[in-house]
Coordinates of C-alpha atoms in Angstrom, one line a residue:
Chain A
M1 CA 27.4 -37.6 18.4
G2 CA 28.9 -40.3 16.4
L3 CA 32.2 -38.5 16.7
L4 CA 32.7 -38.2 20.3
N5 CA 31.5 -41.5 20.9
K6 CA 34.8 -42.8 19.6
L7 CA 36.6 -41.3 22.2
D8 CA 35.2 -44.1 25.0
D9 CA 37.8 -46.7 23.3
P10 CA 40.7 -44.7 23.1
Y11 CA 44.1 -45.9 21.5
E12 CA 46.9 -46.3 23.6
G13 CA 48.6 -42.9 24.9
G14 CA 45.4 -41.6 24.0
G15 CA 44.1 -38.2 22.0
I16 CA 44.0 -40.5 18.6
V17 CA 40.3 -40.8 17.1
L18 CA 39.8 -42.3 13.7
G19 CA 37.1 -41.4 11.8
K20 CA 35.4 -39.6 8.5
I21 CA 36.5 -36.1 7.7
E22 CA 33.0 -36.0 6.7
D23 CA 31.2 -37.0 9.9
L24 CA 33.5 -34.0 11.5
L25 CA 32.3 -31.6 9.2
N26 CA 28.8 -32.6 9.7
W27 CA 29.0 -32.6 13.6
G28 CA 30.5 -28.7 13.2
R29 CA 27.5 -27.9 10.7
S30 CA 24.7 -29.2 12.5
K31 CA 25.6 -27.9 15.7
S32 CA 25.6 -24.6 14.6
D33 CA 22.9 -23.7 12.1
W34 CA 22.1 -19.8 12.3
Y35 CA 18.4 -18.7 10.8
L36 CA 17.0 -16.2 9.4
H37 CA 15.2 -14.0 11.7
F38 CA 11.8 -13.7 10.1
G39 CA 8.2 -13.9 11.3
L40 CA 5.2 -14.4 9.2
A41 CA 2.1 -14.8 11.4
C42 CA 0.8 -16.7 14.7
C43 CA 3.5 -19.1 14.6
A44 CA 6.0 -16.4 15.2
I45 CA 4.7 -15.6 18.4
E46 CA 5.4 -19.2 19.7
F47 CA 8.8 -19.0 18.2
M48 CA 9.4 -15.9 20.5
A49 CA 8.4 -17.7 23.4
M50 CA 10.7 -20.2 22.1
N51 CA 13.6 -18.2 21.6
A52 CA 12.9 -16.8 25.6
S53 CA 13.5 -18.0 28.7
H54 CA 11.9 -20.9 29.2
F55 CA 12.9 -23.1 26.1
D56 CA 15.9 -21.2 25.3
F57 CA 16.7 -22.0 21.5
M58 CA 19.9 -21.0 21.4
R59 CA 21.3 -24.1 23.0
F60 CA 20.9 -25.7 19.9
G61 CA 23.8 -23.5 18.5
T62 CA 21.2 -21.0 16.8
I63 CA 21.9 -17.5 16.4
P64 CA 19.2 -15.1 14.5
R65 CA 20.4 -13.3 11.5
A66 CA 18.6 -10.6 10.1
S67 CA 20.3 -11.0 6.5
P68 CA 19.7 -14.3 4.3
R69 CA 22.8 -14.3 3.3
Q70 CA 24.4 -15.1 6.7
A71 CA 21.4 -17.7 7.3
D72 CA 21.8 -21.3 7.0
F73 CA 18.0 -22.3 7.4
I74 CA 14.9 -20.4 7.4
M75 CA 12.1 -21.2 9.2
V76 CA 8.3 -20.7 7.6
T77 CA 6.3 -19.6 10.7
G78 CA 3.0 -19.1 9.4
T79 CA 0.7 -18.3 7.0
V80 CA 2.0 -17.7 3.7
T81 CA 0.1 -15.5 1.1
F82 CA 0.1 -15.2 -2.4
K83 CA 1.5 -11.7 -1.9
M84 CA 4.5 -13.0 0.3
A85 CA 4.8 -16.3 -1.6
D86 CA 7.2 -14.1 -3.8
R87 CA 9.1 -12.8 -1.2
I88 CA 9.8 -15.9 0.5
K89 CA 11.5 -17.4 -2.6
I90 CA 13.5 -14.3 -3.0
L91 CA 14.6 -14.7 0.6
Y92 CA 15.4 -18.7 0.0
E93 CA 17.5 -17.7 -3.1
Q94 CA 19.3 -15.5 -1.9
M95 CA 20.5 -17.6 0.9
S96 CA 24.2 -19.3 0.1
E97 CA 24.1 -23.3 0.2
P98 CA 23.6 -25.3 1.8
K99 CA 20.4 -24.4 2.9
Y100 CA 17.6 -25.8 4.9
V101 CA 13.6 -25.1 5.1
I102 CA 11.7 -25.8 8.0
S103 CA 7.9 -25.3 7.8
V104 CA 6.4 -24.5 10.7
G105 CA 2.7 -24.9 11.6
S106 CA -0.6 -26.2 9.6
C107 CA -0.8 -22.9 7.4
S108 CA 2.8 -23.1 5.7
N109 CA 2.7 -26.9 5.8
C110 CA -0.8 -27.2 3.5
G111 CA -2.7 -24.0 3.8
G112 CA -4.1 -25.1 7.4
P113 CA -7.4 -23.7 8.3
Y114 CA -7.4 -21.6 5.2
W115 CA -7.2 -24.6 3.1
E116 CA -10.8 -24.8 1.8
H117 CA -12.0 -21.3 1.0
G118 CA -8.8 -19.2 1.7
Y119 CA -8.8 -17.6 -1.9
H120 CA -5.2 -15.5 -1.1
V121 CA -3.4 -18.2 1.0
L122 CA -0.7 -20.6 -0.5
K123 CA -1.6 -24.0 0.3
G124 CA 1.8 -25.1 1.5
V125 CA 5.2 -23.4 1.1
D126 CA 6.4 -26.6 0.0
R127 CA 4.8 -25.3 -3.8
I128 CA 7.4 -22.6 -4.3
I129 CA 10.7 -23.9 -2.1
P130 CA 11.9 -27.7 -1.0
V131 CA 11.1 -28.0 2.6
D132 CA 13.2 -30.1 4.8
V133 CA 11.3 -30.5 8.0
Y134 CA 7.4 -30.2 8.6
I135 CA 6.4 -29.2 12.0
P136 CA 2.7 -29.9 12.6
G137 CA 0.1 -27.7 14.9
C138 CA -1.7 -24.7 14.9
P139 CA 0.5 -23.1 16.3
P140 CA 2.8 -25.7 16.9
R141 CA 3.9 -25.9 20.8
P142 CA 7.6 -25.0 21.6
E143 CA 8.2 -28.5 22.3
A144 CA 7.5 -29.0 18.8
F145 CA 9.8 -26.6 17.6
Q146 CA 12.7 -28.4 19.8
E147 CA 11.9 -31.6 17.9
G148 CA 11.9 -30.2 14.5
M149 CA 15.2 -28.7 15.4
M150 CA 16.5 -32.1 16.3
L151 CA 15.4 -33.6 13.0
L152 CA 16.9 -31.3 11.2
Q153 CA 20.0 -31.4 13.0
E154 CA 20.1 -35.3 12.4
K155 CA 19.4 -34.7 8.7
I156 CA 22.5 -32.3 8.1
S157 CA 24.5 -35.1 10.5
H158 CA 23.9 -37.9 7.8
Q159 CA 24.4 -36.0 4.7
A160 CA 27.3 -36.8 2.4
I161 CA 29.7 -34.0 1.4
F162 CA 32.4 -36.3 -0.7
N163 CA 31.5 -38.2 -3.7
K164 CA 28.1 -36.9 -3.5
R165 CA 27.6 -38.2 -7.1
K166 CA 29.0 -41.6 -6.4
K167 CA 26.6 -42.2 -3.5
L168 CA 23.6 -40.7 -5.0
E169 CA 24.1 -43.2 -8.1
A170 CA 24.5 -45.9 -5.8
E171 CA 21.4 -45.2 -4.0
L172 CA 19.3 -44.9 -7.2
E173 CA 20.9 -48.3 -8.3
K174 CA 19.3 -49.8 -5.1
Chain B
M1 CA 54.8 21.8 -2.5
S2 CA 51.2 21.3 -2.6
E3 CA 48.8 23.9 -1.2
K4 CA 45.7 22.4 0.4
K5 CA 42.7 23.0 -0.9
R6 CA 40.0 24.4 1.6
L7 CA 36.5 23.6 0.9
D8 CA 34.3 26.3 2.1
L9 CA 30.9 24.5 2.3
E10 CA 27.5 25.5 3.8
Y11 CA 26.5 22.0 4.9
S12 CA 23.0 23.4 5.8
Q13 CA 22.5 24.8 2.2
L14 CA 23.8 21.1 0.6
E15 CA 20.8 19.7 -1.3
S16 CA 20.7 16.1 -0.8
D17 CA 18.5 14.0 -2.8
R18 CA 15.4 12.5 -1.5
M19 CA 15.7 8.6 -1.3
R20 CA 12.7 6.1 -1.2
I21 CA 13.7 2.9 0.9
N22 CA 11.9 -0.4 1.6
V23 CA 11.7 -1.5 5.2
G24 CA 9.9 -4.9 5.4
P25 CA 8.1 -7.1 4.8
Q26 CA 10.9 -9.2 6.1
H27 CA 12.3 -6.7 8.6
P28 CA 12.9 -8.0 12.1
S29 CA 11.5 -5.0 14.0
T30 CA 8.3 -4.5 11.9
H31 CA 6.3 -6.9 13.9
G32 CA 5.0 -9.0 11.4
V33 CA 4.9 -8.6 7.6
L34 CA 4.3 -5.1 7.2
R35 CA 5.9 -3.0 4.4
L36 CA 6.8 0.4 4.6
E37 CA 7.8 2.4 1.7
V38 CA 9.8 5.6 3.6
E39 CA 11.1 8.4 2.0
I40 CA 13.9 10.1 3.7
E41 CA 16.2 13.0 3.2
G42 CA 19.4 12.4 4.7
E43 CA 18.4 10.4 8.0
I44 CA 15.1 12.6 8.1
V45 CA 11.8 10.8 7.5
T46 CA 9.8 13.0 5.2
E47 CA 7.2 10.5 3.8
V48 CA 5.8 6.9 5.0
V49 CA 3.6 4.8 3.0
P50 CA 2.4 1.6 4.7
H51 CA 1.5 -1.2 2.1
L52 CA -0.7 -4.0 3.6
G53 CA -1.9 -7.4 2.5
Y54 CA 0.8 -9.3 3.3
L55 CA -1.0 -11.5 5.6
H56 CA -4.4 -11.4 4.2
R57 CA -6.0 -14.5 5.0
S58 CA -9.8 -14.0 3.8
F59 CA -11.5 -13.6 7.0
E60 CA -14.7 -12.2 5.8
K61 CA -14.7 -14.9 3.2
H62 CA -14.4 -17.9 5.6
C63 CA -17.0 -16.0 7.6
E64 CA -19.6 -16.3 4.8
K65 CA -18.9 -20.3 4.5
M66 CA -18.8 -21.3 8.2
T67 CA -21.6 -21.5 10.8
Y68 CA -21.4 -19.1 13.8
P69 CA -19.7 -21.2 16.3
Q70 CA -16.9 -22.3 13.6
I71 CA -16.5 -18.5 12.8
I72 CA -14.5 -18.3 16.5
P73 CA -11.5 -20.3 15.9
Y74 CA -10.9 -17.6 12.7
I75 CA -11.4 -14.7 15.1
D76 CA -8.5 -16.1 17.2
R77 CA -6.5 -15.8 14.4
I78 CA -7.0 -12.0 13.6
D79 CA -5.1 -10.4 16.8
Y80 CA -3.5 -13.6 17.7
I81 CA -1.7 -12.0 20.7
A82 CA -5.1 -11.3 22.5
A83 CA -7.3 -14.3 21.3
M84 CA -9.3 -14.4 24.5
N85 CA -10.1 -10.7 23.9
N86 CA -11.0 -11.3 20.3
E87 CA -13.3 -13.7 20.8
W88 CA -15.6 -11.8 23.7
P89 CA -17.1 -9.2 21.3
Y90 CA -17.9 -11.7 18.6
V91 CA -19.7 -13.6 21.2
M92 CA -21.5 -10.8 22.9
A93 CA -22.6 -9.7 19.6
M94 CA -24.3 -13.1 19.2
E95 CA -25.9 -13.1 22.6
K96 CA -27.3 -9.8 22.0
L97 CA -29.0 -10.8 18.4
M98 CA -30.0 -14.2 20.2
G99 CA -31.2 -12.2 23.3
I100 CA -29.1 -15.3 25.6
Q101 CA -29.0 -14.2 29.6
I102 CA -25.5 -15.8 30.3
P103 CA -25.1 -17.3 33.9
E104 CA -23.0 -15.0 36.3
K105 CA -20.4 -17.1 36.6
V106 CA -19.4 -17.1 32.8
E107 CA -19.0 -13.5 33.1
F108 CA -16.6 -13.7 35.6
I109 CA -14.6 -16.4 34.2
R110 CA -14.7 -14.4 31.0
V111 CA -13.1 -11.0 32.9
I112 CA -10.6 -13.0 34.3
M113 CA -9.7 -14.7 30.9
A114 CA -9.6 -11.4 29.1
E115 CA -7.6 -9.6 31.7
L116 CA -5.1 -12.6 31.9
N117 CA -4.8 -12.2 28.0
R118 CA -4.5 -8.4 28.2
I119 CA -1.6 -8.8 30.7
A120 CA 0.0 -11.0 28.3
N121 CA -0.5 -8.9 25.5
H122 CA 1.1 -6.0 27.1
Q123 CA 3.9 -8.1 28.2
I124 CA 4.9 -8.7 24.9
A125 CA 4.3 -5.0 23.4
V126 CA 6.5 -3.5 26.1
A127 CA 9.0 -6.3 25.9
T128 CA 9.3 -6.1 22.0
F129 CA 9.2 -1.9 22.6
G130 CA 12.4 -2.7 24.7
L131 CA 13.8 -5.0 21.8
D132 CA 13.3 -2.1 19.4
A133 CA 15.0 0.0 21.5
G134 CA 17.7 -2.5 22.0
A135 CA 17.0 -3.7 25.7
F136 CA 17.1 -7.3 25.5
T137 CA 16.8 -8.1 29.4
P138 CA 13.0 -7.2 29.7
F139 CA 12.0 -9.2 27.1
L140 CA 13.5 -12.3 29.1
F141 CA 11.8 -11.4 32.0
F142 CA 8.2 -10.6 30.8
F143 CA 8.2 -13.9 28.5
R144 CA 9.2 -15.8 31.7
D145 CA 6.1 -14.3 33.5
R146 CA 3.9 -14.9 30.4
E147 CA 4.9 -18.4 30.0
Y148 CA 2.8 -18.7 33.6
I149 CA -0.2 -17.0 32.3
I150 CA -0.2 -19.1 29.2
W151 CA -0.3 -22.0 31.6
I152 CA -3.1 -21.2 33.2
L153 CA -4.8 -20.0 29.9
E154 CA -3.9 -24.0 28.7
K155 CA -5.2 -25.4 31.7
M156 CA -8.7 -23.8 30.8
S157 CA -8.7 -24.4 26.9
G158 CA -6.4 -26.7 25.8
A159 CA -4.1 -24.4 23.7
R160 CA -1.4 -22.0 24.2
L161 CA -2.1 -19.2 22.0
L162 CA -5.3 -19.7 19.8
Y163 CA -7.8 -20.7 22.5
N164 CA -11.2 -21.3 21.1
Y165 CA -12.8 -21.0 24.6
F166 CA -15.6 -18.9 24.4
R167 CA -18.8 -20.2 23.0
I168 CA -21.6 -18.1 22.1
G169 CA -23.8 -18.5 25.5
G170 CA -21.1 -19.5 27.5
L171 CA -17.6 -21.3 27.7
A172 CA -15.8 -24.6 26.6
G173 CA -15.1 -25.5 30.1
D174 CA -15.4 -24.8 33.8
V175 CA -12.4 -23.9 35.9
Y176 CA -10.1 -26.4 37.3
P177 CA -9.2 -27.0 41.0
G178 CA -6.6 -24.5 42.2
F179 CA -7.7 -22.1 39.6
K180 CA -8.0 -19.2 42.1
E181 CA -4.5 -19.3 43.7
D182 CA -3.0 -19.4 40.4
C183 CA -4.4 -16.5 39.5
L184 CA -3.4 -14.8 42.6
N185 CA 0.0 -16.2 42.5
I186 CA 0.4 -14.9 38.9
V187 CA -0.8 -11.2 39.8
K188 CA 2.1 -11.4 42.6
Q189 CA 4.5 -12.2 39.7
V190 CA 3.3 -9.9 37.4
R191 CA 3.7 -7.4 40.2
K192 CA 7.0 -8.2 41.1
T193 CA 8.4 -8.1 37.4
N194 CA 6.6 -4.5 36.8
A195 CA 8.5 -3.3 39.7
E196 CA 11.7 -4.7 38.3
V197 CA 11.0 -3.4 35.0
M198 CA 10.6 0.0 36.0
D199 CA 14.2 0.4 36.9
L200 CA 15.4 -1.6 34.0
L201 CA 13.6 -0.3 31.6
I202 CA 10.8 2.4 31.8
Y203 CA 13.1 4.9 34.2
N204 CA 16.2 3.9 32.3
R205 CA 18.1 7.1 31.0
I206 CA 18.7 5.9 27.8
F207 CA 15.4 4.4 27.0
I208 CA 13.9 7.8 28.1
Q209 CA 16.4 9.5 25.8
R210 CA 15.3 7.2 22.9
T211 CA 11.5 7.4 23.6
A212 CA 10.7 10.8 25.0
N213 CA 9.7 13.2 22.6
V214 CA 9.7 10.8 19.6
G215 CA 6.4 10.0 18.1
I216 CA 4.3 12.8 19.3
L217 CA 0.2 12.4 18.9
P218 CA -1.7 15.2 20.0
A219 CA -5.1 14.2 21.5
D220 CA -7.2 16.2 18.7
V221 CA -5.1 14.1 15.7
A222 CA -5.7 11.0 17.7
I223 CA -9.6 11.6 18.1
N224 CA -9.8 12.7 14.2
Y225 CA -7.8 9.1 13.0
A226 CA -10.2 7.1 15.4
C227 CA -7.6 5.7 17.5
S228 CA -8.3 3.5 20.6
G229 CA -6.4 1.6 23.2
P230 CA -3.3 2.6 24.5
V231 CA -2.3 5.1 21.4
L232 CA -5.3 7.0 22.4
R233 CA -4.9 7.1 26.0
G234 CA -1.0 7.9 25.7
S235 CA -2.2 11.2 24.5
G236 CA -4.0 12.1 27.4
V237 CA -7.6 11.3 26.6
K238 CA -9.5 9.0 29.1
Y239 CA -11.7 6.9 27.0
D240 CA -11.7 3.2 27.7
L241 CA -15.1 1.1 26.8
R242 CA -14.8 -0.8 30.0
K243 CA -15.8 2.4 31.5
D244 CA -17.7 4.5 28.9
E245 CA -19.8 1.9 27.7
T246 CA -19.8 -0.5 30.5
Y247 CA -20.5 -4.0 29.0
S248 CA -20.3 -7.7 30.8
I249 CA -19.7 -7.1 34.6
Y250 CA -17.1 -3.9 34.5
N251 CA -19.4 -1.7 36.6
R252 CA -18.7 -3.8 39.5
F253 CA -15.2 -3.6 39.7
D254 CA -13.0 -0.8 40.7
F255 CA -10.3 -0.1 38.4
D256 CA -8.6 3.3 37.0
I257 CA -7.8 4.1 33.6
P258 CA -4.2 5.3 33.2
V259 CA -3.2 7.9 30.7
G260 CA -0.4 9.5 29.4
T261 CA 1.3 12.3 31.1
G262 CA 3.8 13.9 29.6
E263 CA 6.2 12.8 32.7
V264 CA 9.4 12.7 30.7
G265 CA 8.5 14.4 27.5
T266 CA 5.6 16.1 25.7
L267 CA 2.1 14.7 26.2
G268 CA 1.6 11.6 23.6
D269 CA 5.0 10.4 22.8
C270 CA 6.5 6.9 22.7
W271 CA 7.4 6.6 26.2
D272 CA 3.7 7.5 27.2
R273 CA 2.0 5.0 25.1
N274 CA 4.6 2.7 26.8
M275 CA 3.9 4.0 30.3
V276 CA 0.0 3.6 29.5
R277 CA 0.7 -0.3 28.9
V278 CA 2.9 -1.0 32.0
N279 CA 0.0 0.7 34.2
E280 CA -2.7 -1.0 32.5
M281 CA -1.1 -4.4 33.7
E282 CA -1.6 -2.9 37.1
Q283 CA -5.5 -2.4 36.6
S284 CA -6.1 -5.7 35.2
C285 CA -4.2 -7.2 38.3
R286 CA -6.4 -5.6 40.3
I287 CA -9.6 -6.6 38.3
I288 CA -8.4 -10.1 38.5
E289 CA -8.2 -9.9 42.3
Q290 CA -11.8 -8.4 42.6
A291 CA -13.2 -10.6 40.2
I292 CA -11.7 -13.7 42.0
A293 CA -12.9 -12.7 45.2
Q294 CA -16.6 -12.1 44.2
M295 CA -16.4 -15.2 41.9
P296 CA -19.5 -17.8 42.8
D297 CA -18.1 -21.0 43.0
E298 CA -21.3 -22.9 41.9
G299 CA -22.9 -22.5 38.6
D300 CA -23.1 -24.2 35.3
V301 CA -21.1 -22.6 32.4
Q302 CA -22.5 -24.3 29.6
S303 CA -26.4 -24.1 30.8
A304 CA -27.0 -21.1 28.4
I305 CA -25.4 -22.5 25.2
P306 CA -28.2 -23.0 22.8
K307 CA -28.6 -26.4 20.9
R308 CA -29.1 -24.8 17.6
I309 CA -27.7 -21.3 16.8
K310 CA -29.9 -19.9 14.3
P311 CA -30.2 -16.4 15.1
P312 CA -33.4 -14.2 13.8
V313 CA -32.8 -11.9 10.7
G314 CA -31.2 -8.6 11.9
E315 CA -28.0 -7.0 12.3
V316 CA -26.0 -6.5 15.3
Y317 CA -22.7 -4.5 16.1
M318 CA -21.0 -4.9 19.7
R319 CA -17.8 -3.6 20.4
A320 CA -15.1 -4.5 23.4
E321 CA -11.8 -3.1 24.7
N322 CA -9.1 -5.0 23.3
P323 CA -5.8 -4.4 24.5
K324 CA -4.8 -3.0 21.3
G325 CA -8.2 -0.9 21.7
D326 CA -11.7 -0.7 20.3
L327 CA -12.8 -4.2 18.5
G328 CA -15.9 -4.5 17.1
F329 CA -18.0 -7.2 15.0
Y330 CA -20.5 -6.1 12.7
I331 CA -22.7 -9.0 11.9
V332 CA -25.4 -9.4 9.4
S333 CA -27.8 -12.4 9.8
N334 CA -30.4 -13.8 7.4
G335 CA -31.9 -16.4 9.6
T336 CA -30.0 -19.3 8.3
D337 CA -26.9 -21.1 10.6
K338 CA -24.5 -19.0 8.5
P339 CA -24.1 -15.2 8.7
E340 CA -24.7 -13.1 6.0
R341 CA -21.6 -11.4 6.6
V342 CA -19.3 -10.7 9.5
K343 CA -17.3 -7.3 9.5
A344 CA -14.5 -6.8 12.1
R345 CA -13.4 -3.3 12.7
G346 CA -9.6 -4.2 13.7
T347 CA -7.9 -1.8 16.0
S348 CA -4.2 -1.9 14.5
F349 CA -5.6 -1.3 11.2
V350 CA -7.0 1.9 12.2
N351 CA -4.0 2.7 14.6
L352 CA -1.6 1.7 12.1
S353 CA -3.0 4.6 9.9
V354 CA -1.7 7.5 12.0
I355 CA 1.8 6.5 11.4
P356 CA 2.5 8.4 8.4
E357 CA 1.0 11.5 10.5
I358 CA 3.4 11.3 13.3
S359 CA 6.3 9.9 11.9
K360 CA 7.5 12.9 9.6
G361 CA 10.4 15.0 10.6
Y362 CA 12.1 12.3 12.7
M363 CA 15.2 10.5 12.5
F364 CA 14.8 7.0 10.3
A365 CA 16.0 4.8 13.7
D366 CA 12.8 6.2 15.4
L367 CA 10.4 5.3 12.9
I368 CA 11.1 1.8 14.1
L369 CA 10.0 3.2 17.8
I370 CA 7.2 4.8 16.6
L371 CA 5.9 1.6 15.0
G372 CA 7.1 -0.4 18.2
S373 CA 4.6 2.0 20.4
I374 CA 1.5 1.6 18.1
D375 CA 1.8 -1.8 18.8
I376 CA 0.2 -3.4 15.8
V377 CA -0.3 -7.2 14.7
L378 CA -0.4 -7.9 11.5
G379 CA -3.1 -10.5 11.5
E380 CA -5.2 -7.7 12.6
V381 CA -4.3 -5.3 10.0
D382 CA -4.9 -7.5 7.1
R383 CA -7.1 -9.9 8.4

């Protein structure tokens, strides 16, 4: 929490924080991500356990939304078949920017156990939509879900909002 | 002065157009990726057509390419909520085909594992059924308890959900010290939570009004559609493979088969099917207690595992009582280490086929409840 750490050396009188608007926006954005409530296969059962009492996913500020238009990120939890791939692409396109994707489990990372002979399985969801965080496992443990969520938060909190183009060009020149 | 016009309409004679709408495959209440094409007239469901194949993972193709022990992980992924129960009929079929006598201790551990997983499955089923009806708290209660069961299964097999624990002729590992105490604690905890949920959910007036007299499945229709498991027993048919076609060592235990009674509504409604699951948890607890008391301490769980698994030419069919119903495996062997064909008789697929029959004439919101009471898992439907 880069912003709040600056409160540690307050100015005289207190209550003044010097920082970037970008940091403030990113801090807010990363701490309240709503996800699309949508499960595919086995990993969705672990995701249900993740939502329940022991692991309590909502403490990350996440709220399940049934509509992709209200969601910030989508968790692809399970095997993506060819028949389902179209739907996932449509769902992703319906989400409003900025949008993120977490690919959960071996199946949606790369095809997993269905990689070799699965004639009906998409070999990785990243072939149709861009993926931000990959969570390995078959199925991943709830602790792995937490790690993945924290990685996504970290990614969001370092993103550029203003002068995106300039920063990108500067990076490319390096 | 303007006169007010009065419209004299007979609302019952108004004809509304029938509308076809899609539910799923990304709908949160379809328990996975099921797509239902529903025709509604106003709010009344007139036709339901389930569309399958959104989770078709080519199970039979994999069975052609894998050796017999390698198939077991794929069987876990058919019905991923009750993986232990899934493996059982397959390994039993293989043992029947190869003529393997398995040690007594293995049978006891298998019974305990399967019953623990049956409790875990029914907890998810009742919890999500409550979610469908709008009750969130039982979900948290059941998942808290399910976590303790998962911990036992994890200590035994190393995995939380998909175990790959049963071997042809044995098990992957022996019990750990303190296993019996853990199981007895679980039984105590499950009973405590069930007693709580009885007041909180099952006999809740709102829940009864939502689920009683909804989705009535008469016994003859259930038999005609080859339903099994709690769906069949909810209609009052006392049919359980553990009693009627006793396999393993189930004849040594004393337990009842709960059936639907029509206590709050009509026989075979959603409430009955749900109640059968709650009662089955209690019966599983009884079986676990008896199995723990009778289980021998000595014995090698891996002594009967053959070094080389190459069954003779032939075919075998074996079935067992899954939490969702009757799961069977038909294996054709051609004498090599890979099967010619493995066919799984998926319970959920058969039970799902009854939905168009029983959901006609109910409100659209009840369709979700009917689907929840059937307790399907899409991995088993599509395979």
